[in-house]
Short mmCIF file of C-alpha atoms in Angstrom, two decimals:
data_model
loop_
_atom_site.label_atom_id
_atom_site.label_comp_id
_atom_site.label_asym_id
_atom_site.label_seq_id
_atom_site.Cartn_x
_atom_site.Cartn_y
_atom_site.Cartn_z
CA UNK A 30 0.00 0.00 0.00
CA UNK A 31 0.83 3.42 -0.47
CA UNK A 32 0.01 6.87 -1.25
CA UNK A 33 0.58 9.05 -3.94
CA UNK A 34 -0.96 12.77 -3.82
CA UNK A 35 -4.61 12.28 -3.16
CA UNK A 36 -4.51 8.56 -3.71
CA UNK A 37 -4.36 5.77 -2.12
CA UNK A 38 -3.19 2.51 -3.50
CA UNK A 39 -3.28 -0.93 -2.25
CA UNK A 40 -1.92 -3.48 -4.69
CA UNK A 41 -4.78 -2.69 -7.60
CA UNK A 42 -7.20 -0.92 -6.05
CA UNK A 43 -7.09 2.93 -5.81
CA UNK A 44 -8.96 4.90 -3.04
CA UNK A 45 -9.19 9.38 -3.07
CA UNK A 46 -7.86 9.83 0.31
CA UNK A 47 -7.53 6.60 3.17
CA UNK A 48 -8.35 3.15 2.66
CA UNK A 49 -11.62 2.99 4.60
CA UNK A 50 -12.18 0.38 6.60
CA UNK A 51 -15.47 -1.00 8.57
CA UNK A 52 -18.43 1.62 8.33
CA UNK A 53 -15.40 4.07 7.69
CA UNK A 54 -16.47 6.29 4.57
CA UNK A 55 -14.16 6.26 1.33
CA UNK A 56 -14.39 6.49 -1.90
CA UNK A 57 -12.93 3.79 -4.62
CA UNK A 58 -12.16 4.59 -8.29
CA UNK A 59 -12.75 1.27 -10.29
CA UNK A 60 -12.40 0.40 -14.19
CA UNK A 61 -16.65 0.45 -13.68
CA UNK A 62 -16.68 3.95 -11.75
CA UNK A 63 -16.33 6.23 -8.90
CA UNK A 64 -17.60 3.84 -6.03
CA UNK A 65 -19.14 5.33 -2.44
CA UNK A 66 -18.21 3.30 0.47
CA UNK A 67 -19.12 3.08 3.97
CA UNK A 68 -20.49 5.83 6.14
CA UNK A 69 -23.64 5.55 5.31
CA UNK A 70 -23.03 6.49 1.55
CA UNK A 71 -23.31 3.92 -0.86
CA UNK A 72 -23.57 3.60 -5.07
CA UNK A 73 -21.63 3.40 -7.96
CA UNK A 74 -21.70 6.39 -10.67
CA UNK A 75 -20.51 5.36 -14.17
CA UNK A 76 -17.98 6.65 -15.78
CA UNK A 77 -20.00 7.13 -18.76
CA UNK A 78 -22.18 9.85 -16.40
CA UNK A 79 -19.43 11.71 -14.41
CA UNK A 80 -18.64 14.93 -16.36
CA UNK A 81 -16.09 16.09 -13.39
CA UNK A 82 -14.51 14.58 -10.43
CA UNK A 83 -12.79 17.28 -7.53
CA UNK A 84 -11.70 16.92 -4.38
CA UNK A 85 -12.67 19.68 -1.46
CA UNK A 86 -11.37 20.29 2.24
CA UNK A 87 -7.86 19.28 1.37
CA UNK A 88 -5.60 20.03 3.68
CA UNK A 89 -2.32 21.18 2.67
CA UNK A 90 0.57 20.53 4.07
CA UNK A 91 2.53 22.88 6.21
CA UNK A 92 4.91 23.72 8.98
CA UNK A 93 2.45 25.25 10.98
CA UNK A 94 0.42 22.14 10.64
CA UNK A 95 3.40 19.87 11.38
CA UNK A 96 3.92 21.54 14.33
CA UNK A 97 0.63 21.45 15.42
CA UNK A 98 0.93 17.60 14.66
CA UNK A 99 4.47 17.54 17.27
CA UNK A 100 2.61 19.64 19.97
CA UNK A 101 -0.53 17.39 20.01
CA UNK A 102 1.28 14.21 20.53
CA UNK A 103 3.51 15.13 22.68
CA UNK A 104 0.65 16.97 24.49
CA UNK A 105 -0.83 14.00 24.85
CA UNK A 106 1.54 12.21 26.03
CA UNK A 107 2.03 14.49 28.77
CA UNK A 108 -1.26 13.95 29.94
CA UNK A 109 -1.49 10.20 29.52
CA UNK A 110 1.86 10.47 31.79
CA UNK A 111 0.11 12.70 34.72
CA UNK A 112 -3.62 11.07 34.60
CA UNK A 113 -2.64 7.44 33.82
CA UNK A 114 -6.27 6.06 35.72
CA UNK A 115 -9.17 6.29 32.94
CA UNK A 116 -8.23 9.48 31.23
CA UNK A 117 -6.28 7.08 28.60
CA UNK A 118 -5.79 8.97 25.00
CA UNK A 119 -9.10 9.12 22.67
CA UNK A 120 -7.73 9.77 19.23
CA UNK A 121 -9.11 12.13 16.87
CA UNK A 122 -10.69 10.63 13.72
CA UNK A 123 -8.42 12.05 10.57
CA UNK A 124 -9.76 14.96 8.82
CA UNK A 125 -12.73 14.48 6.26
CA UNK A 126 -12.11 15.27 2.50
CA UNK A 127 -15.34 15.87 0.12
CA UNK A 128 -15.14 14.40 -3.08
CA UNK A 129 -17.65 15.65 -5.72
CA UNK A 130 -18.88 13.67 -8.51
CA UNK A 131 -20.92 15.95 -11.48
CA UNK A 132 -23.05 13.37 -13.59
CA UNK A 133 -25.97 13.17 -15.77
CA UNK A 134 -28.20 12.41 -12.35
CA UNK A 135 -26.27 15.13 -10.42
CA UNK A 136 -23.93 16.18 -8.27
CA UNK A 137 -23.29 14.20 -5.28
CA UNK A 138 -20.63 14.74 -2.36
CA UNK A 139 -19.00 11.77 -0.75
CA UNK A 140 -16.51 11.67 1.93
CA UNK A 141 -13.16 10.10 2.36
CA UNK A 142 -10.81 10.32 4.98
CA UNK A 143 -7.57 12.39 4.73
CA UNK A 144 -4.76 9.66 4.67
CA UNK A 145 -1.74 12.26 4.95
CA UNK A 146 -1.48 13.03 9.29
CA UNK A 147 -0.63 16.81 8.28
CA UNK A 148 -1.83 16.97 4.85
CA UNK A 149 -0.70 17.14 1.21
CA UNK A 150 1.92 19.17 -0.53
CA UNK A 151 0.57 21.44 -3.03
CA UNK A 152 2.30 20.35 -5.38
CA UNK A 153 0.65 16.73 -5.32
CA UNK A 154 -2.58 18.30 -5.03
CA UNK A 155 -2.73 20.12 -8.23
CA UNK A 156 -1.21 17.17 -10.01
CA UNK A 157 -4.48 14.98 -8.44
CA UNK A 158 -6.62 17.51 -9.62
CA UNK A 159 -5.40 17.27 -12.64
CA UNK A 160 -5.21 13.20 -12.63
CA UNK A 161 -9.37 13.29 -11.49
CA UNK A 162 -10.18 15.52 -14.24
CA UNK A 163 -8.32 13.26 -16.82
CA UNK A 164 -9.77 10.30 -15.59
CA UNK A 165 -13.50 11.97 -16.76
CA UNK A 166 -12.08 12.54 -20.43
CA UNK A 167 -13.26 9.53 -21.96
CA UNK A 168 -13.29 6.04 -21.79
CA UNK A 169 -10.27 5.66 -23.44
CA UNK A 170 -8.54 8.05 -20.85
CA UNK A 171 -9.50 7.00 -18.06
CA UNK A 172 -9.01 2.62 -18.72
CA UNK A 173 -5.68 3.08 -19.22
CA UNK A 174 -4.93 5.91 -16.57
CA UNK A 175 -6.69 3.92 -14.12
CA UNK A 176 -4.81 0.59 -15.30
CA UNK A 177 -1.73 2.17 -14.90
CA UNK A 178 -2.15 2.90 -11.56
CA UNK A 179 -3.25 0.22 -10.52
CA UNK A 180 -1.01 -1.97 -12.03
CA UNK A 181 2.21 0.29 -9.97
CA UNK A 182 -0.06 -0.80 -7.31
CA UNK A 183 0.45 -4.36 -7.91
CA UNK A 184 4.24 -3.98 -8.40
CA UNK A 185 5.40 -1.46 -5.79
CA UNK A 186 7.11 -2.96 -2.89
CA UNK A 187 7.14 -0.73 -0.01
CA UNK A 188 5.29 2.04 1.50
CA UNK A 189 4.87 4.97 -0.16
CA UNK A 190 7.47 6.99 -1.99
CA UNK A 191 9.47 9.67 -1.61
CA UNK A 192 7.77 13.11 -2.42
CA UNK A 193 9.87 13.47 -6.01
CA UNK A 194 8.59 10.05 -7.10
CA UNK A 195 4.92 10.90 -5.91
CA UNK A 196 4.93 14.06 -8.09
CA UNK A 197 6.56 11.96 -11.42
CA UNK A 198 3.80 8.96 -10.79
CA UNK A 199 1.22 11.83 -10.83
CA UNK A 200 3.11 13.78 -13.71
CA UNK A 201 3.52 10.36 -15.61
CA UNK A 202 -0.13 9.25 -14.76
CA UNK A 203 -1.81 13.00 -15.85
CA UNK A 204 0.24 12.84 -19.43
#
């Protein structure tokens, strides 16, 4: 599994924002369409019918977020250390991301969980931007975009890569 820019991939399957899991909400792109998961948001919208695919609520990636990030934990920590009895950490749940799908029977929002702790360079998000909006192109487009991703899904070994080779995948992927 990994992530590159907005996406999430795990071996051939590729996911805008985290991988959700249980009744988690998350969204899956598939050869069929864009496909609403959990959360109480369900369906599949056709490729055929989306005529745009964005991403809202992104968060982008900074040093005042990163050090917001630092402080919390160790915040936290401090306070697991002084009230060990019952007041044991309650994580946050990440940050939601809305991802809008335009088609023939209208727009619809669906959520998906941020998968980047504190958030997304810019660069990467422009390049996914770009990536969702060629994947509504045409058939044509979007089978092989889609296959190529997924298929550096199948063969990556690791977690996800370093920054430069997240912005070339998205470069190579958008071309």
């Amino acid at each position: 599994m990994a992530m590159v820019g907005l996406f999430w991939i795990v071996e051939g399957d590729v996911y805008v924002g985290a991988k959700p899991s249980g009744p988690a909400p998350g969204v899956r792109l598939t050869p069929e369409g864009v496909a609403a998961l959990g959360g109480g948001q369900s369906g599949l919208h056709l490729w055929e019918d989306v005529h745009a695919l964005t991403v809202a609520d992104v968060p982008v990636k900074s040093l005042k977020r990163q050090v917001g990030m630092v402080r919390d934990v160790a915040l936290g920590t401090v306070k697991e250390l002084a009230l060990p009895m019952g007041h044991g950490r309650v994580d946050e749940a990440p940050a939601l991301m809305s991802v809008r799908v335009e088609s023939a029977d209208g727009d619809h929002e669906l959520a998906a969980y941020v998968a980047a702790a504190v958030g997304y360079p810019q660069t990467e998000i422009d390049l996914s931007h770009a990536l969702l909006a060629r994947l509504t192109e045409g058939a044509a487009t979007m089978e092989t975009t889609l296959a190529a991703m997924s298929e550096w899904g199948r063969t990556w070994q690791g977690g996800s890569p370093r920054r430069a080779e997240r912005e070339e995948l998205l470069r190579g992927w958008v071309r």
